[in-house]
GROMACS .gro file of C-alpha atoms in nm:
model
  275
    1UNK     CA    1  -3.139  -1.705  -4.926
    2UNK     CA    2  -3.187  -1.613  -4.559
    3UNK     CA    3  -3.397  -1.343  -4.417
    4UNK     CA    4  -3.278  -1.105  -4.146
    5UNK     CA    5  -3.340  -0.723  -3.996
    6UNK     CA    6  -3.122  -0.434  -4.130
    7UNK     CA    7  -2.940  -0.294  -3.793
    8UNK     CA    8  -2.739  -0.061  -3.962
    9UNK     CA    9  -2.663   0.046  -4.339
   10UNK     CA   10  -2.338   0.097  -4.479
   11UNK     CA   11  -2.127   0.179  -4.797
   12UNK     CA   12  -1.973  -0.114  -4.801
   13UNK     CA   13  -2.178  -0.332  -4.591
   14UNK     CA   14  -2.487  -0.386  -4.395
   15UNK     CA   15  -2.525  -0.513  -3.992
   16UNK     CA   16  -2.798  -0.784  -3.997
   17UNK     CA   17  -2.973  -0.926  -3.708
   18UNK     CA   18  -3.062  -1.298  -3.744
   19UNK     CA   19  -3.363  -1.496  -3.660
   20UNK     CA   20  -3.109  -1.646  -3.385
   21UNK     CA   21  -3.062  -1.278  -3.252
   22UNK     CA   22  -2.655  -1.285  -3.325
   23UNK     CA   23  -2.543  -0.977  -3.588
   24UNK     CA   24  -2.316  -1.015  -3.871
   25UNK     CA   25  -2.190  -0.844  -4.187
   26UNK     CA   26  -2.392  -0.880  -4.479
   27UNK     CA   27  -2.343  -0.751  -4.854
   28UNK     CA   28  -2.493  -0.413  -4.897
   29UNK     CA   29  -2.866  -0.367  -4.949
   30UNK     CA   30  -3.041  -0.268  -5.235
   31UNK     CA   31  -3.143   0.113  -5.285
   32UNK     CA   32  -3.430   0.209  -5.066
   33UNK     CA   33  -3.423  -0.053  -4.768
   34UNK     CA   34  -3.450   0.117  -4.445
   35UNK     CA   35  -3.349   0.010  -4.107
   36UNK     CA   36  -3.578  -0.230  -3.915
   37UNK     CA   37  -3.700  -0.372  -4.308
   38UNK     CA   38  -3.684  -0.756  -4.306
   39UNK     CA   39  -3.460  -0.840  -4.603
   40UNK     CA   40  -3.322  -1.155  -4.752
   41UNK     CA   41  -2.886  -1.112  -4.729
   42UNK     CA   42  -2.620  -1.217  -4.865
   43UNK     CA   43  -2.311  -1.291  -4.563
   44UNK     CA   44  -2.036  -1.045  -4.673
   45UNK     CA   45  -1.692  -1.279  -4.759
   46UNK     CA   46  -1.407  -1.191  -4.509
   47UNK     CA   47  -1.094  -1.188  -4.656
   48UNK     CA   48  -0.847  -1.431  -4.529
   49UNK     CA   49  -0.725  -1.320  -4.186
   50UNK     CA   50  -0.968  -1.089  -4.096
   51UNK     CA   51  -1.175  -1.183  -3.761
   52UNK     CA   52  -1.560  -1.186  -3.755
   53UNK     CA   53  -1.712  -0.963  -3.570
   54UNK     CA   54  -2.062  -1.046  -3.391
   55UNK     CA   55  -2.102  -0.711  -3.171
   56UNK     CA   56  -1.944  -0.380  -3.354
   57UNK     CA   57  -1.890  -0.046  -3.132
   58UNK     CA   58  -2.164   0.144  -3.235
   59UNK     CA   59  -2.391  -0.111  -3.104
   60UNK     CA   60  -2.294  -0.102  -2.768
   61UNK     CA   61  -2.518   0.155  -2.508
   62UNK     CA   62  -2.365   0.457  -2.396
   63UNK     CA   63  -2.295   0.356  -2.042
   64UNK     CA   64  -2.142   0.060  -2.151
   65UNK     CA   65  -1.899   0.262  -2.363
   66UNK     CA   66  -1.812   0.439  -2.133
   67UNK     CA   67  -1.712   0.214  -1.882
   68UNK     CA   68  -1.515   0.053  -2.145
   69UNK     CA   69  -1.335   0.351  -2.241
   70UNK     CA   70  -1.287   0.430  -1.889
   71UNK     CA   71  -1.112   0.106  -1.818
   72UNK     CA   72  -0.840   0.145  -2.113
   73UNK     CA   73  -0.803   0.468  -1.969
   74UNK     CA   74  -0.677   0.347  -1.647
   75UNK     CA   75  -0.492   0.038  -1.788
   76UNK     CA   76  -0.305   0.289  -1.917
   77UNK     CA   77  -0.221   0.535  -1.692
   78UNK     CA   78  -0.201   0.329  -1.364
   79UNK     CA   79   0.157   0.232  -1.429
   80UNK     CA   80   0.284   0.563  -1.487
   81UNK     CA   81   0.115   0.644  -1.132
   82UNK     CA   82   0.272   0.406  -0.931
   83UNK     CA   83   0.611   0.416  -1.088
   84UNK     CA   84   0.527   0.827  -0.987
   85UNK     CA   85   0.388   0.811  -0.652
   86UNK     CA   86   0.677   0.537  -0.546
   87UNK     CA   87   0.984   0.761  -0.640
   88UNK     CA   88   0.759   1.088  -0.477
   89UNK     CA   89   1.016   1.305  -0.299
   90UNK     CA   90   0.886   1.231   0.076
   91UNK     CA   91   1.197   1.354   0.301
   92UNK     CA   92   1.584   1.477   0.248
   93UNK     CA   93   1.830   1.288   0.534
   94UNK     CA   94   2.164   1.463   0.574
   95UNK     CA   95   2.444   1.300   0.705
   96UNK     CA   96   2.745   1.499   0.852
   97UNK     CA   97   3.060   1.283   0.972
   98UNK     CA   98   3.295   1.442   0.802
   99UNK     CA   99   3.215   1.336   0.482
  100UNK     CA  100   2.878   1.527   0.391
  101UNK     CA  101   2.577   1.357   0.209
  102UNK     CA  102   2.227   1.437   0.152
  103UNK     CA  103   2.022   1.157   0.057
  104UNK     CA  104   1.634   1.219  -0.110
  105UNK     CA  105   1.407   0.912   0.056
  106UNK     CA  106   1.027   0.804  -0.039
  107UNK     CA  107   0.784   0.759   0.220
  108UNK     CA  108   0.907   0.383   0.269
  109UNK     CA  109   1.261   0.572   0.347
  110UNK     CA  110   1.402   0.381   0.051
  111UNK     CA  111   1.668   0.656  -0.099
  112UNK     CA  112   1.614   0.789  -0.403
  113UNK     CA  113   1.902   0.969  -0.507
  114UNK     CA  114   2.271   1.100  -0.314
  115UNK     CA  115   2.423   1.419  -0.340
  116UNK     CA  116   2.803   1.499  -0.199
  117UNK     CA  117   2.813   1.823  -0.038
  118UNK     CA  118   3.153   1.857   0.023
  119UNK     CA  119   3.495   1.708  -0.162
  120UNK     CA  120   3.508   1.405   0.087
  121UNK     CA  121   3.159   1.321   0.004
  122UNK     CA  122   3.257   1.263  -0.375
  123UNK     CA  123   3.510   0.983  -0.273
  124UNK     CA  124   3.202   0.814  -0.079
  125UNK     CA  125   2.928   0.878  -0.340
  126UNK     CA  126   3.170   0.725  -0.632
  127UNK     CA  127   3.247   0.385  -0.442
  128UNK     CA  128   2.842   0.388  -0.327
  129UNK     CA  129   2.646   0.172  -0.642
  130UNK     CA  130   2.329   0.019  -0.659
  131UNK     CA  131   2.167   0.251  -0.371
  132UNK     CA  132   1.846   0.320  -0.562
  133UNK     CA  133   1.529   0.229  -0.345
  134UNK     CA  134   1.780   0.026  -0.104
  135UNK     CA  135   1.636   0.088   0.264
  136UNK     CA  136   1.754   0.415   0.448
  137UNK     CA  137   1.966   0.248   0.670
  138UNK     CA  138   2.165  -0.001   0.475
  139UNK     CA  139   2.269   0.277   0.249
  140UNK     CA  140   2.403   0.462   0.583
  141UNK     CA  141   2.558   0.151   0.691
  142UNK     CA  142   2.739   0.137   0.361
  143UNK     CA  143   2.836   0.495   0.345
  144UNK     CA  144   3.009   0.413   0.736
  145UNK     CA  145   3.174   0.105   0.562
  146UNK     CA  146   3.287   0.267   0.280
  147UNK     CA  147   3.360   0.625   0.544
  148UNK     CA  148   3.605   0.431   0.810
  149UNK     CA  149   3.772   0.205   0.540
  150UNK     CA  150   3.891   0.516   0.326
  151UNK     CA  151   3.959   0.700   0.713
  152UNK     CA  152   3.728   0.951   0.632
  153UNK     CA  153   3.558   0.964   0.944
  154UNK     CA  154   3.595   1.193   1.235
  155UNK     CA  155   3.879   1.117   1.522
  156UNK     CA  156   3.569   1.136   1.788
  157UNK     CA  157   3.328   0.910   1.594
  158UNK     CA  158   3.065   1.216   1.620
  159UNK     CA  159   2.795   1.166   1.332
  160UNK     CA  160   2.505   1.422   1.301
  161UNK     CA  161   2.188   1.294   1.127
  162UNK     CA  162   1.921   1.556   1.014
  163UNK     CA  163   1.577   1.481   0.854
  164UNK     CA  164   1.369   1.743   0.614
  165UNK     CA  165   1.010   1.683   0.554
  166UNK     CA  166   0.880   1.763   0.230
  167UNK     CA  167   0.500   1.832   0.316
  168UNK     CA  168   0.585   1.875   0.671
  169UNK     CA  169   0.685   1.650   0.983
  170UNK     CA  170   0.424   1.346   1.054
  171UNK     CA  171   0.525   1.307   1.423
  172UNK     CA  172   0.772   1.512   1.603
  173UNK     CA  173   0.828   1.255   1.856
  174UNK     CA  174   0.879   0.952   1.606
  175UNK     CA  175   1.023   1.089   1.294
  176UNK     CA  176   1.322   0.857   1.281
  177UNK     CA  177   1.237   0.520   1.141
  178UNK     CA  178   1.240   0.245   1.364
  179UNK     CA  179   1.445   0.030   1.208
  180UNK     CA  180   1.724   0.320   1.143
  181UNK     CA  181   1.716   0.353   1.537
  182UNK     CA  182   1.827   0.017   1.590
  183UNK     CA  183   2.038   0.041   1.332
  184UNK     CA  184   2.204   0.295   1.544
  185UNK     CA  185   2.162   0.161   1.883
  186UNK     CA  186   2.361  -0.152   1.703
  187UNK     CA  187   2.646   0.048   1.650
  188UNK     CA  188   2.758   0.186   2.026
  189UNK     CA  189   3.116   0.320   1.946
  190UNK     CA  190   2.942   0.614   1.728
  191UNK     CA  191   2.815   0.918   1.937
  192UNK     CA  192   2.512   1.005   1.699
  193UNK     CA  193   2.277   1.337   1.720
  194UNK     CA  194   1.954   1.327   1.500
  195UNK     CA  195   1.790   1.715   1.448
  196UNK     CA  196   1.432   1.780   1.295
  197UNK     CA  197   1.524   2.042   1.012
  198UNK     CA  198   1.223   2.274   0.937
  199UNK     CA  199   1.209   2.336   0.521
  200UNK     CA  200   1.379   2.715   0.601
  201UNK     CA  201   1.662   2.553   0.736
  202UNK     CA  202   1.668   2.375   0.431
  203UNK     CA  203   1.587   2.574   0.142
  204UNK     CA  204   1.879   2.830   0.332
  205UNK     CA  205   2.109   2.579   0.294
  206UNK     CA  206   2.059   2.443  -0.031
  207UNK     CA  207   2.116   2.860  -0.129
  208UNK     CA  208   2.454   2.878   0.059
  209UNK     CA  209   2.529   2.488  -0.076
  210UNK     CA  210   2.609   2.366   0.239
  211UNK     CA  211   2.501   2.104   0.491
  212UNK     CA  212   2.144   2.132   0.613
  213UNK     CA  213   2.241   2.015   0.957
  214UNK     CA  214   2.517   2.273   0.997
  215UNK     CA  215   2.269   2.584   0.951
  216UNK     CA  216   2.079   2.404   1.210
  217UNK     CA  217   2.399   2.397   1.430
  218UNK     CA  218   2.431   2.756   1.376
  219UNK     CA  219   2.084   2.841   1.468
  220UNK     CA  220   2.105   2.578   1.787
  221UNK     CA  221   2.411   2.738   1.913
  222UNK     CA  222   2.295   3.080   1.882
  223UNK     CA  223   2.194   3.223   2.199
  224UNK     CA  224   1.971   3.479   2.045
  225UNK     CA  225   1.822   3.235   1.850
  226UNK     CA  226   1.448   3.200   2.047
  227UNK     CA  227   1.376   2.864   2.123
  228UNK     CA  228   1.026   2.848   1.989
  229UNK     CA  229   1.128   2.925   1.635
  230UNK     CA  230   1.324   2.577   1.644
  231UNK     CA  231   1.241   2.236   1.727
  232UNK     CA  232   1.345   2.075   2.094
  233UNK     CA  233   1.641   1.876   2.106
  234UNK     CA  234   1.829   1.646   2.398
  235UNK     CA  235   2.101   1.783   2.619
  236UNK     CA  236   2.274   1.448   2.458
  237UNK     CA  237   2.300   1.562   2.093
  238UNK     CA  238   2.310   1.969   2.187
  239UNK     CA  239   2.669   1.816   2.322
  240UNK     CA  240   2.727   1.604   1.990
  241UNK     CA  241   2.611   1.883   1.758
  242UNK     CA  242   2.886   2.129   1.945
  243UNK     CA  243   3.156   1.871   1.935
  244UNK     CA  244   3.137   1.823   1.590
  245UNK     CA  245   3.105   2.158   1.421
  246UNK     CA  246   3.326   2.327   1.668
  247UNK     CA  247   3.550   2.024   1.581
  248UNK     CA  248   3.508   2.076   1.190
  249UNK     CA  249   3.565   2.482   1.320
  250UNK     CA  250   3.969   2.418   1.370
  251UNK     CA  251   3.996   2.246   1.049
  252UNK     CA  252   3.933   2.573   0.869
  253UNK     CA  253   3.858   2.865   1.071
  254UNK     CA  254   3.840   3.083   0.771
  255UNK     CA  255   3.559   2.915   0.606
  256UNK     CA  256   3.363   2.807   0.951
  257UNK     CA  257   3.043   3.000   0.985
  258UNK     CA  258   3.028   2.879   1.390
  259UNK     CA  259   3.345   3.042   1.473
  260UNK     CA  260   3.305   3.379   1.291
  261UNK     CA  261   3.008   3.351   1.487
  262UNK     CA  262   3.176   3.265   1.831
  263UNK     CA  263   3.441   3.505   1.733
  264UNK     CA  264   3.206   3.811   1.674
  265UNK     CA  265   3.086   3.750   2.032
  266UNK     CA  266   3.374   3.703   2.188
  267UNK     CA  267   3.456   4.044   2.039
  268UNK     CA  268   3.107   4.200   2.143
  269UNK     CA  269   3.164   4.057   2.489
  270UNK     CA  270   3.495   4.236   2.534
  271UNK     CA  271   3.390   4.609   2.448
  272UNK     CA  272   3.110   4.551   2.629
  273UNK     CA  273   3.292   4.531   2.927
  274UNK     CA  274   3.561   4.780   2.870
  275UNK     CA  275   3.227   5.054   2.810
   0.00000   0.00000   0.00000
């Protein structure tokens, strides 16, 4: 019978440490054998299937544990970060031509999700499939596609494009992607304006359910509006962002928030002079 040192005693079994220095399972010991006694043993019979096992848990050290337990840990959780931090809300991109769409992008500017804020929007959004994580601009180029075949689009061409920053803007001079630039500089018959929306503008919008870019409009055009509060802007899309909301203003001058606003001063303006 062969001799080895009790490691550990069990019910049902008993961890023995061979001369060789390899541990096994081993028939249980009689009463009154401690651990570290030399005692002859008896291998315990597997049954059919089972897997031997040379090392068990408890024999491991503490730090080696828990590194173990550490690494399941993150085996498990990594891909529920990733899939997370790659579908993180990064910036919303609003684009007014007519048809009005905000899209929800990642920090790679791949969209997210669409959302029609007006009825012309709704024909766009239910022709537009297979958008998810597509790259910013190929989903506008689609949305023009899809805009000018259905003659959607605005008589002048005029589109406004307005960006939203989640956690804030990372570059005010160079927060249009470059490869959305060219994407616009490829397409000269289109007079496009690009704004900076702070998160006010934003969050004021998404209360009134409109556009982001036309509260922007508003607050552009508004000569009491102090220019600080709002970011800079060209001379080049001041002119586009008139154009088009004045132009959307004659479609429906009952619903147009620019010309009850142009209308109250023209008003103002007039009793003014008669005091």
């Amino acid at each position: 019978m062969k001799k080895g040192i009790v490691m550990e005693l069990h019910h049902n079994y008993t961890i023995i440490m061979t001369k060789e220095g390899s541990f096994l399972k081993a028939k249980p010991c009689e009463k009154g054998v401690i651990i570290g006694e030399e005692v002859a043993y008896e291998p315990l019979e597997l049954n059919k299937g089972h897997i031997s096992v040379f090392y068990s848990w408890s024999m491991l050290k503490t730090p080696v544990k828990i590194f173990l337990m550490t690494c399941v840990i993150l085996l498990l959780i990594l891909p529920f970060y990733l899939l997370s931090g790659e579908s993180e809300s990064y910036a919303y991109v609003t684009l007014d031509m007519n048809p009005s769409i905000e899209m929800e992008v990642n920090d790679k500017f791949n969209v997210q999700s669409i959302r029609a804020l007006n009825d012309e929007a709704l024909i766009i959004v239910e022709e537009l499939t297979n958008y998810q994580d597509e790259f910013l601009e190929e989903v506008i180029g689609r949305i023009l596609a899809i805009s000018e075949q259905t003659g959607l689009v605005n008589d002048e061409k005029n589109m406004v494009v307005g960006f939203s920053f989640v956690d804030g803007v990372p570059d005010r001079n160079t927060f249009i992607p470059l490869e959305l630039e060219n994407f616009f500089e490829s397409i000269p018959e289109w007079e496009i304006a690009t704004l900076l929306i702070p998160q006010k503008i934003r969050e004021q919008a998404k209360e009134e359910s409109a556009s982001m870019n036309e509260v922007m409009a508003l607050e552009i055009l508004d000569e009491d509006t102090a220019a600080d509060d709002l970011p800079s802007i060209s001379s080049d899309d001041r002119a586009i962002i008139d154009t088009f909301f004045n132009e959307e203003d004659s479609d429906d001058k009952n619903s147009s928030r620019l010309e009850n606003k142009k209308n109250f001063t023209r008003i103002y303006d007039i009793v003014i002079t008669k005091i």
